[in-house]
């Protein structure tokens, strides 16, 4: 999944950041970054609940 999302973020991120920062409302860019971080953290928490405990920690 990481290899699928990485090119997409490199394609969409810079133009979106340029538009948001250049809009004259820099707080809008900060809001989008914060919202994206919260969505990613929420997704990680939900995924952690669904995964079995055997995949959470590497085997020793």
GROMACS .gro file of C-alpha atoms in nm:
model
   60
    1UNK     CA    1   0.000   0.000   0.000
    2UNK     CA    2   0.287   0.236   0.077
    3UNK     CA    3   0.431   0.195  -0.271
    4UNK     CA    4   0.090   0.276  -0.421
    5UNK     CA    5   0.029   0.595  -0.223
    6UNK     CA    6   0.380   0.741  -0.240
    7UNK     CA    7   0.367   0.842  -0.612
    8UNK     CA    8   0.018   0.981  -0.567
    9UNK     CA    9   0.128   1.204  -0.279
   10UNK     CA   10   0.431   1.325  -0.476
   11UNK     CA   11   0.205   1.414  -0.768
   12UNK     CA   12  -0.074   1.588  -0.574
   13UNK     CA   13   0.111   1.732  -0.272
   14UNK     CA   14   0.329   2.007  -0.424
   15UNK     CA   15   0.060   2.163  -0.647
   16UNK     CA   16  -0.196   2.152  -0.366
   17UNK     CA   17   0.050   2.306  -0.119
   18UNK     CA   18   0.140   2.576  -0.372
   19UNK     CA   19  -0.222   2.670  -0.426
   20UNK     CA   20  -0.302   2.672  -0.054
   21UNK     CA   21   0.007   2.870   0.047
   22UNK     CA   22  -0.032   3.111  -0.246
   23UNK     CA   23  -0.398   3.175  -0.169
   24UNK     CA   24  -0.312   3.444   0.082
   25UNK     CA   25  -0.458   3.242   0.369
   26UNK     CA   26  -0.162   3.044   0.510
   27UNK     CA   27  -0.381   2.910   0.790
   28UNK     CA   28  -0.569   2.711   0.528
   29UNK     CA   29  -0.256   2.510   0.448
   30UNK     CA   30  -0.194   2.447   0.817
   31UNK     CA   31  -0.553   2.331   0.854
   32UNK     CA   32  -0.525   2.085   0.566
   33UNK     CA   33  -0.197   1.944   0.701
   34UNK     CA   34  -0.347   1.908   1.050
   35UNK     CA   35  -0.662   1.746   0.914
   36UNK     CA   36  -0.457   1.503   0.707
   37UNK     CA   37  -0.248   1.411   1.010
   38UNK     CA   38  -0.559   1.346   1.220
   39UNK     CA   39  -0.716   1.131   0.948
   40UNK     CA   40  -0.397   0.927   0.917
   41UNK     CA   41  -0.372   0.883   1.296
   42UNK     CA   42  -0.737   0.778   1.316
   43UNK     CA   43  -0.685   0.529   1.036
   44UNK     CA   44  -0.384   0.385   1.219
   45UNK     CA   45  -0.584   0.344   1.539
   46UNK     CA   46  -0.868   0.172   1.353
   47UNK     CA   47  -0.627  -0.054   1.170
   48UNK     CA   48  -0.450  -0.147   1.494
   49UNK     CA   49  -0.783  -0.260   1.640
   50UNK     CA   50  -0.852  -0.486   1.342
   51UNK     CA   51  -0.510  -0.646   1.311
   52UNK     CA   52  -0.432  -0.957   1.513
   53UNK     CA   53  -0.179  -0.909   1.791
   54UNK     CA   54   0.068  -1.138   1.616
   55UNK     CA   55   0.137  -0.875   1.348
   56UNK     CA   56   0.181  -0.581   1.584
   57UNK     CA   57   0.523  -0.679   1.716
   58UNK     CA   58   0.806  -0.844   1.525
   59UNK     CA   59   0.893  -1.196   1.631
   60UNK     CA   60   1.214  -1.239   1.826
   0.00000   0.00000   0.00000
